[in-house]
């Protein structure tokens, strides 16, 4: 049995993450044009027509840009909670009803053999969530657009062998950067985005629960650098006695193209 995790796009210009397990192929968020998502999927050998569903975390445009075309052209079922659907429909009311699936935040549901746990996250959207996936003993999670570390979402992602975790910004770069004061306050606020240091802090807790691999994700183009996010996390892991990149595999999700393909394998036949 295998679980595949692969960010196709990550950052404020667009987010889309491929998750597959037990013959079920999913996308978390579709924040890029459908044609670009289709092209990056092809890079990892996946035909967009073979997807089973799309899951949406929240209605910000960097997470839903491709949703209209994906629904109308491919008829893909899209899962979101009620708050997020309200936000999506306010932006694009031409989503066909036959594609809309609604879940309750905090209530598990299944797509095929994959158990999906949508959990609440602190972010300035209507009803934002992250997702934890379990399939035949394999577990992974997606947690981005998170204002701060909070016990409830940490509990929801605990035990994930692999996680896509936000490392949005370096606090000093935000303070010294070009953004207007109001935007700086939003990013740094409790319902904005997770900084590199807090990402490292969260990861240190998660490795105690079995996390072996992380994609640092949703990096800011203006307030972060891939090396800075990577070094901040690896130094924190080393300081805590972990062999970063050997014991714990640290990847940085790329902004505009497919990242590394991460595969968890139980060794059993699928
Ligand atoms: Zn975002
Ligand atoms: Zn957002």
mmCIF file of C-alpha atoms and ligand atoms in Angstrom:
data_model
loop_
_atom_site.group_PDB
_atom_site.id
_atom_site.type_symbol
_atom_site.label_atom_id
_atom_site.label_comp_id
_atom_site.label_asym_id
_atom_site.label_seq_id
_atom_site.Cartn_x
_atom_site.Cartn_y
_atom_site.Cartn_z
ATOM 1 C CA UNK A 1 0.000 0.000 0.000
ATOM 2 C CA UNK A 2 1.311 3.399 -0.972
ATOM 3 C CA UNK A 3 0.417 6.961 -0.128
ATOM 4 C CA UNK A 4 1.663 9.658 -2.491
ATOM 5 C CA UNK A 5 1.913 13.305 -1.512
ATOM 6 C CA UNK A 6 3.054 16.014 -3.913
ATOM 7 C CA UNK A 7 2.525 19.799 -3.919
ATOM 8 C CA UNK A 8 1.941 20.985 -7.513
ATOM 9 C CA UNK A 9 1.908 24.690 -6.596
ATOM 10 C CA UNK A 10 2.483 26.385 -3.261
ATOM 11 C CA UNK A 11 2.402 30.041 -2.206
ATOM 12 C CA UNK A 12 0.256 33.142 -2.472
ATOM 13 C CA UNK A 13 0.174 32.834 -6.275
ATOM 14 C CA UNK A 14 -1.598 29.477 -6.046
ATOM 15 C CA UNK A 15 -1.899 26.275 -4.045
ATOM 16 C CA UNK A 16 -2.662 22.745 -5.171
ATOM 17 C CA UNK A 17 -1.561 19.487 -3.540
ATOM 18 C CA UNK A 18 -1.892 15.974 -4.938
ATOM 19 C CA UNK A 19 -2.707 13.163 -2.467
ATOM 20 C CA UNK A 20 -3.250 9.565 -3.574
ATOM 21 C CA UNK A 21 -3.765 6.325 -1.668
ATOM 22 C CA UNK A 22 -5.591 3.041 -2.181
ATOM 23 C CA UNK A 23 -6.482 3.900 -5.785
ATOM 24 C CA UNK A 24 -8.052 7.237 -4.770
ATOM 25 C CA UNK A 25 -6.589 10.380 -6.335
ATOM 26 C CA UNK A 26 -7.342 13.753 -4.771
ATOM 27 C CA UNK A 27 -6.352 17.387 -5.015
ATOM 28 C CA UNK A 28 -6.336 19.657 -1.993
ATOM 29 C CA UNK A 29 -7.104 23.152 -3.338
ATOM 30 C CA UNK A 30 -7.058 24.241 -6.965
ATOM 31 C CA UNK A 31 -5.531 27.727 -6.790
ATOM 32 C CA UNK A 32 -4.136 27.739 -10.327
ATOM 33 C CA UNK A 33 -5.651 27.753 -13.803
ATOM 34 C CA UNK A 34 -6.994 24.280 -14.622
ATOM 35 C CA UNK A 35 -4.673 24.035 -17.650
ATOM 36 C CA UNK A 36 -1.599 24.515 -15.435
ATOM 37 C CA UNK A 37 -2.849 21.984 -12.890
ATOM 38 C CA UNK A 38 -3.420 19.523 -15.726
ATOM 39 C CA UNK A 39 0.134 20.091 -17.022
ATOM 40 C CA UNK A 40 1.808 19.592 -13.619
ATOM 41 C CA UNK A 41 -0.252 16.452 -12.958
ATOM 42 C CA UNK A 42 1.000 15.107 -16.286
ATOM 43 C CA UNK A 43 4.581 15.688 -15.002
ATOM 44 C CA UNK A 44 3.932 13.105 -12.275
ATOM 45 C CA UNK A 45 2.122 10.731 -14.614
ATOM 46 C CA UNK A 46 -1.438 11.568 -13.552
ATOM 47 C CA UNK A 47 -4.241 12.299 -16.017
ATOM 48 C CA UNK A 48 -6.573 14.977 -14.655
ATOM 49 C CA UNK A 49 -9.519 12.815 -15.798
ATOM 50 C CA UNK A 50 -8.437 10.121 -13.352
ATOM 51 C CA UNK A 51 -8.904 12.355 -10.296
ATOM 52 C CA UNK A 52 -11.650 11.314 -7.900
ATOM 53 C CA UNK A 53 -12.290 14.601 -6.104
ATOM 54 C CA UNK A 54 -11.081 18.033 -5.077
ATOM 55 C CA UNK A 55 -11.050 19.231 -1.450
ATOM 56 C CA UNK A 56 -11.020 22.952 -0.675
ATOM 57 C CA UNK A 57 -9.440 24.436 2.468
ATOM 58 C CA UNK A 58 -10.922 27.957 2.167
ATOM 59 C CA UNK A 59 -12.213 30.454 -0.357
ATOM 60 C CA UNK A 60 -9.137 32.679 -0.838
ATOM 61 C CA UNK A 61 -8.362 32.964 -4.523
ATOM 62 C CA UNK A 62 -4.927 31.318 -4.227
ATOM 63 C CA UNK A 63 -6.843 28.148 -3.267
ATOM 64 C CA UNK A 64 -9.798 28.164 -5.672
ATOM 65 C CA UNK A 65 -8.694 29.894 -8.896
ATOM 66 C CA UNK A 66 -9.200 26.794 -11.068
ATOM 67 C CA UNK A 67 -12.406 25.537 -9.469
ATOM 68 C CA UNK A 68 -14.903 26.809 -12.059
ATOM 69 C CA UNK A 69 -13.176 25.256 -15.054
ATOM 70 C CA UNK A 70 -12.394 22.010 -13.186
ATOM 71 C CA UNK A 71 -16.073 21.593 -12.313
ATOM 72 C CA UNK A 72 -17.531 22.632 -15.645
ATOM 73 C CA UNK A 73 -14.975 20.922 -17.891
ATOM 74 C CA UNK A 74 -14.244 17.729 -15.946
ATOM 75 C CA UNK A 75 -17.310 17.440 -13.678
ATOM 76 C CA UNK A 76 -15.075 16.715 -10.684
ATOM 77 C CA UNK A 77 -16.823 16.496 -7.299
ATOM 78 C CA UNK A 78 -15.618 19.281 -5.011
ATOM 79 C CA UNK A 79 -15.784 18.967 -1.213
ATOM 80 C CA UNK A 80 -15.977 22.002 1.073
ATOM 81 C CA UNK A 81 -17.822 23.009 4.234
ATOM 82 C CA UNK A 82 -20.789 25.373 4.154
ATOM 83 C CA UNK A 83 -18.860 28.507 5.067
ATOM 84 C CA UNK A 84 -16.314 27.892 2.324
ATOM 85 C CA UNK A 85 -19.074 27.138 -0.223
ATOM 86 C CA UNK A 86 -20.655 30.492 0.638
ATOM 87 C CA UNK A 87 -17.315 32.177 0.021
ATOM 88 C CA UNK A 88 -16.762 30.291 -3.251
ATOM 89 C CA UNK A 89 -20.254 31.022 -4.601
ATOM 90 C CA UNK A 90 -19.835 34.723 -3.824
ATOM 91 C CA UNK A 91 -16.843 34.692 -6.197
ATOM 92 C CA UNK A 92 -18.020 32.234 -8.876
ATOM 93 C CA UNK A 93 -21.707 31.353 -8.818
ATOM 94 C CA UNK A 94 -21.447 29.170 -11.944
ATOM 95 C CA UNK A 95 -20.336 26.041 -10.073
ATOM 96 C CA UNK A 96 -22.706 23.254 -11.193
ATOM 97 C CA UNK A 97 -24.728 21.866 -8.274
ATOM 98 C CA UNK A 98 -23.919 18.284 -9.377
ATOM 99 C CA UNK A 99 -20.246 18.924 -8.433
ATOM 100 C CA UNK A 100 -20.899 20.306 -4.953
ATOM 101 C CA UNK A 101 -20.331 18.112 -1.895
ATOM 102 C CA UNK A 102 -20.631 19.529 1.611
ATOM 103 C CA UNK A 103 -19.050 18.202 4.806
ATOM 104 C CA UNK A 104 -19.100 19.368 8.419
ATOM 105 C CA UNK A 105 -15.845 20.638 9.887
ATOM 106 C CA UNK A 106 -14.576 18.100 12.410
ATOM 107 C CA UNK A 107 -16.646 15.211 10.990
ATOM 108 C CA UNK A 108 -14.733 12.481 9.164
ATOM 109 C CA UNK A 109 -15.849 11.204 5.776
ATOM 110 C CA UNK A 110 -14.558 8.677 3.263
ATOM 111 C CA UNK A 111 -13.671 8.799 -0.389
ATOM 112 C CA UNK A 112 -13.045 5.157 -1.315
ATOM 113 C CA UNK A 113 -10.759 3.718 1.372
ATOM 114 C CA UNK A 114 -9.361 7.112 2.349
ATOM 115 C CA UNK A 115 -10.592 8.534 5.646
ATOM 116 C CA UNK A 116 -10.625 12.331 5.566
ATOM 117 C CA UNK A 117 -10.667 14.452 8.711
ATOM 118 C CA UNK A 118 -11.317 18.158 8.054
ATOM 119 C CA UNK A 119 -10.167 20.253 11.018
ATOM 120 C CA UNK A 120 -10.573 23.915 11.871
ATOM 121 C CA UNK A 121 -7.586 26.276 11.513
ATOM 122 C CA UNK A 122 -7.128 29.911 12.632
ATOM 123 C CA UNK A 123 -7.143 31.987 9.400
ATOM 124 C CA UNK A 124 -9.064 35.010 8.137
ATOM 125 C CA UNK A 125 -11.511 33.126 5.911
ATOM 126 C CA UNK A 126 -15.154 32.091 6.485
ATOM 127 C CA UNK A 127 -14.615 28.503 7.708
ATOM 128 C CA UNK A 128 -11.024 27.478 6.943
ATOM 129 C CA UNK A 129 -9.844 23.891 7.408
ATOM 130 C CA UNK A 130 -6.846 21.649 7.055
ATOM 131 C CA UNK A 131 -7.128 17.951 6.188
ATOM 132 C CA UNK A 132 -5.759 14.762 7.726
ATOM 133 C CA UNK A 133 -5.832 11.631 5.544
ATOM 134 C CA UNK A 134 -5.653 8.024 6.741
ATOM 135 C CA UNK A 135 -5.566 4.974 4.536
ATOM 136 C CA UNK A 136 -4.617 1.454 5.655
ATOM 137 C CA UNK A 137 -2.266 2.649 8.398
ATOM 138 C CA UNK A 138 -0.712 5.452 6.337
ATOM 139 C CA UNK A 139 -1.355 9.021 7.477
ATOM 140 C CA UNK A 140 -0.607 12.436 6.038
ATOM 141 C CA UNK A 141 -1.941 15.943 6.519
ATOM 142 C CA UNK A 142 -2.170 19.356 4.872
ATOM 143 C CA UNK A 143 -1.969 22.385 7.171
ATOM 144 C CA UNK A 144 -1.362 25.772 5.559
ATOM 145 C CA UNK A 145 -2.826 29.274 5.976
ATOM 146 C CA UNK A 146 -2.599 29.001 9.747
ATOM 147 C CA UNK A 147 -2.282 32.106 11.923
ATOM 148 C CA UNK A 148 -0.767 30.425 14.949
ATOM 149 C CA UNK A 149 -0.077 27.117 16.695
ATOM 150 C CA UNK A 150 -3.236 25.908 18.406
ATOM 151 C CA UNK A 151 -3.782 22.666 20.325
ATOM 152 C CA UNK A 152 -6.791 21.530 18.262
ATOM 153 C CA UNK A 153 -5.151 21.480 14.845
ATOM 154 C CA UNK A 154 -1.910 20.120 16.290
ATOM 155 C CA UNK A 155 -3.920 17.232 17.709
ATOM 156 C CA UNK A 156 -5.646 16.667 14.358
ATOM 157 C CA UNK A 157 -2.349 16.322 12.455
ATOM 158 C CA UNK A 158 -0.495 14.376 15.179
ATOM 159 C CA UNK A 159 0.576 10.945 13.988
ATOM 160 C CA UNK A 160 0.925 12.004 10.345
ATOM 161 C CA UNK A 161 3.944 10.343 8.807
ATOM 162 C CA UNK A 162 4.131 13.144 6.261
ATOM 163 C CA UNK A 163 2.781 16.678 6.416
ATOM 164 C CA UNK A 164 2.502 19.742 4.210
ATOM 165 C CA UNK A 165 3.077 22.459 6.809
ATOM 166 C CA UNK A 166 3.080 26.205 6.318
ATOM 167 C CA UNK A 167 6.374 28.121 6.616
ATOM 168 C CA UNK A 168 5.065 31.392 5.227
ATOM 169 C CA UNK A 169 7.478 34.068 6.368
ATOM 170 C CA UNK A 170 10.453 35.158 8.377
ATOM 171 C CA UNK A 171 9.218 37.645 10.984
ATOM 172 C CA UNK A 172 12.172 40.044 10.503
ATOM 173 C CA UNK A 173 11.707 40.028 6.722
ATOM 174 C CA UNK A 174 8.044 41.028 7.166
ATOM 175 C CA UNK A 175 9.004 43.893 9.516
ATOM 176 C CA UNK A 176 11.733 45.152 7.179
ATOM 177 C CA UNK A 177 9.862 44.360 3.961
ATOM 178 C CA UNK A 178 7.919 46.542 1.512
ATOM 179 C CA UNK A 179 4.354 45.695 2.568
ATOM 180 C CA UNK A 180 2.031 48.387 3.952
ATOM 181 C CA UNK A 181 1.568 48.275 7.735
ATOM 182 C CA UNK A 182 -1.962 46.852 7.522
ATOM 183 C CA UNK A 183 -0.861 43.931 5.394
ATOM 184 C CA UNK A 184 2.104 43.262 7.705
ATOM 185 C CA UNK A 185 -0.287 43.110 10.643
ATOM 186 C CA UNK A 186 -2.532 40.695 8.762
ATOM 187 C CA UNK A 187 0.318 38.306 7.910
ATOM 188 C CA UNK A 188 1.782 38.408 11.421
ATOM 189 C CA UNK A 189 -1.629 38.288 13.133
ATOM 190 C CA UNK A 190 -3.216 35.310 14.852
ATOM 191 C CA UNK A 191 -5.413 34.678 11.799
ATOM 192 C CA UNK A 192 -2.751 35.238 9.170
ATOM 193 C CA UNK A 193 0.086 32.881 8.286
ATOM 194 C CA UNK A 194 2.527 30.623 10.141
ATOM 195 C CA UNK A 195 6.127 31.896 10.336
ATOM 196 C CA UNK A 196 9.281 29.797 9.929
ATOM 197 C CA UNK A 197 10.026 29.671 13.659
ATOM 198 C CA UNK A 198 6.533 28.512 14.613
ATOM 199 C CA UNK A 199 6.609 25.997 11.760
ATOM 200 C CA UNK A 200 9.804 24.553 13.261
ATOM 201 C CA UNK A 201 8.224 24.575 16.718
ATOM 202 C CA UNK A 202 5.140 22.721 15.465
ATOM 203 C CA UNK A 203 7.259 20.206 13.569
ATOM 204 C CA UNK A 204 9.348 19.459 16.679
ATOM 205 C CA UNK A 205 6.134 18.451 18.448
ATOM 206 C CA UNK A 206 4.927 16.416 15.458
ATOM 207 C CA UNK A 207 8.117 14.363 15.070
ATOM 208 C CA UNK A 208 7.440 13.045 18.586
ATOM 209 C CA UNK A 209 4.157 11.636 17.197
ATOM 210 C CA UNK A 210 5.795 9.894 14.234
ATOM 211 C CA UNK A 211 6.179 12.561 11.540
ATOM 212 C CA UNK A 212 9.084 11.602 9.282
ATOM 213 C CA UNK A 213 8.688 13.947 6.332
ATOM 214 C CA UNK A 214 7.590 17.537 5.832
ATOM 215 C CA UNK A 215 6.967 19.848 2.918
ATOM 216 C CA UNK A 216 7.529 23.454 4.018
ATOM 217 C CA UNK A 217 4.721 25.180 2.150
ATOM 218 C CA UNK A 218 2.976 28.429 1.208
ATOM 219 C CA UNK A 219 6.273 30.354 1.360
ATOM 220 C CA UNK A 220 5.924 34.098 0.817
ATOM 221 C CA UNK A 221 7.716 35.416 -2.244
ATOM 222 C CA UNK A 222 8.558 38.708 -0.525
ATOM 223 C CA UNK A 223 8.987 37.724 3.120
ATOM 224 C CA UNK A 224 10.825 34.415 2.936
ATOM 225 C CA UNK A 225 13.482 32.476 1.058
ATOM 226 C CA UNK A 226 13.452 28.716 0.483
ATOM 227 C CA UNK A 227 16.927 28.385 2.088
ATOM 228 C CA UNK A 228 15.893 30.467 5.087
ATOM 229 C CA UNK A 229 12.779 28.370 5.765
ATOM 230 C CA UNK A 230 14.771 25.164 5.237
ATOM 231 C CA UNK A 231 17.651 26.252 7.498
ATOM 232 C CA UNK A 232 15.358 27.512 10.271
ATOM 233 C CA UNK A 233 13.577 24.161 10.417
ATOM 234 C CA UNK A 234 16.693 21.999 10.045
ATOM 235 C CA UNK A 235 18.590 23.954 12.719
ATOM 236 C CA UNK A 236 15.686 23.532 15.145
ATOM 237 C CA UNK A 237 15.599 19.787 14.423
ATOM 238 C CA UNK A 238 19.375 19.490 14.909
ATOM 239 C CA UNK A 239 19.253 21.481 18.154
ATOM 240 C CA UNK A 240 16.661 18.990 19.418
ATOM 241 C CA UNK A 241 18.960 16.068 18.543
ATOM 242 C CA UNK A 242 17.366 14.946 15.253
ATOM 243 C CA UNK A 243 19.347 14.195 12.156
ATOM 244 C CA UNK A 244 17.582 16.538 9.736
ATOM 245 C CA UNK A 245 17.256 15.071 6.253
ATOM 246 C CA UNK A 246 18.130 11.590 7.423
ATOM 247 C CA UNK A 247 15.713 10.853 10.272
ATOM 248 C CA UNK A 248 13.355 13.656 9.223
ATOM 249 C CA UNK A 249 13.031 14.431 5.530
ATOM 250 C CA UNK A 250 12.613 18.187 4.926
ATOM 251 C CA UNK A 251 11.419 19.382 1.501
ATOM 252 C CA UNK A 252 10.531 22.895 0.410
ATOM 253 C CA UNK A 253 7.385 23.011 -1.762
ATOM 254 C CA UNK A 254 8.011 24.914 -5.003
ATOM 255 C CA UNK A 255 5.989 27.978 -5.910
ATOM 256 C CA UNK A 256 5.158 27.473 -9.586
ATOM 257 C CA UNK A 257 5.775 23.874 -10.441
ATOM 258 C CA UNK A 258 5.584 20.354 -9.149
ATOM 259 C CA UNK A 259 7.693 19.557 -6.057
ATOM 260 C CA UNK A 260 9.327 16.276 -5.067
ATOM 261 C CA UNK A 261 7.057 13.259 -5.006
ATOM 262 C CA UNK A 262 6.848 11.823 -1.504
ATOM 263 C CA UNK A 263 5.824 8.188 -1.199
ATOM 264 C CA UNK A 264 4.957 6.379 2.019
ATOM 265 C CA UNK A 265 4.949 2.626 1.622
ATOM 266 C CA UNK A 266 3.767 -0.095 3.993
ATOM 267 C CA UNK A 267 5.516 -2.735 1.919
ATOM 268 C CA UNK A 268 2.211 -4.600 1.433
ATOM 269 C CA UNK A 269 0.701 -4.970 -2.017
ATOM 270 C CA UNK A 270 -1.765 -2.152 -2.799
HETATM 271 ZN ZN1 LIG B 1 -3.252 30.882 0.878
HETATM 272 ZN ZN1 LIG B 2 -5.754 32.109 2.863
#
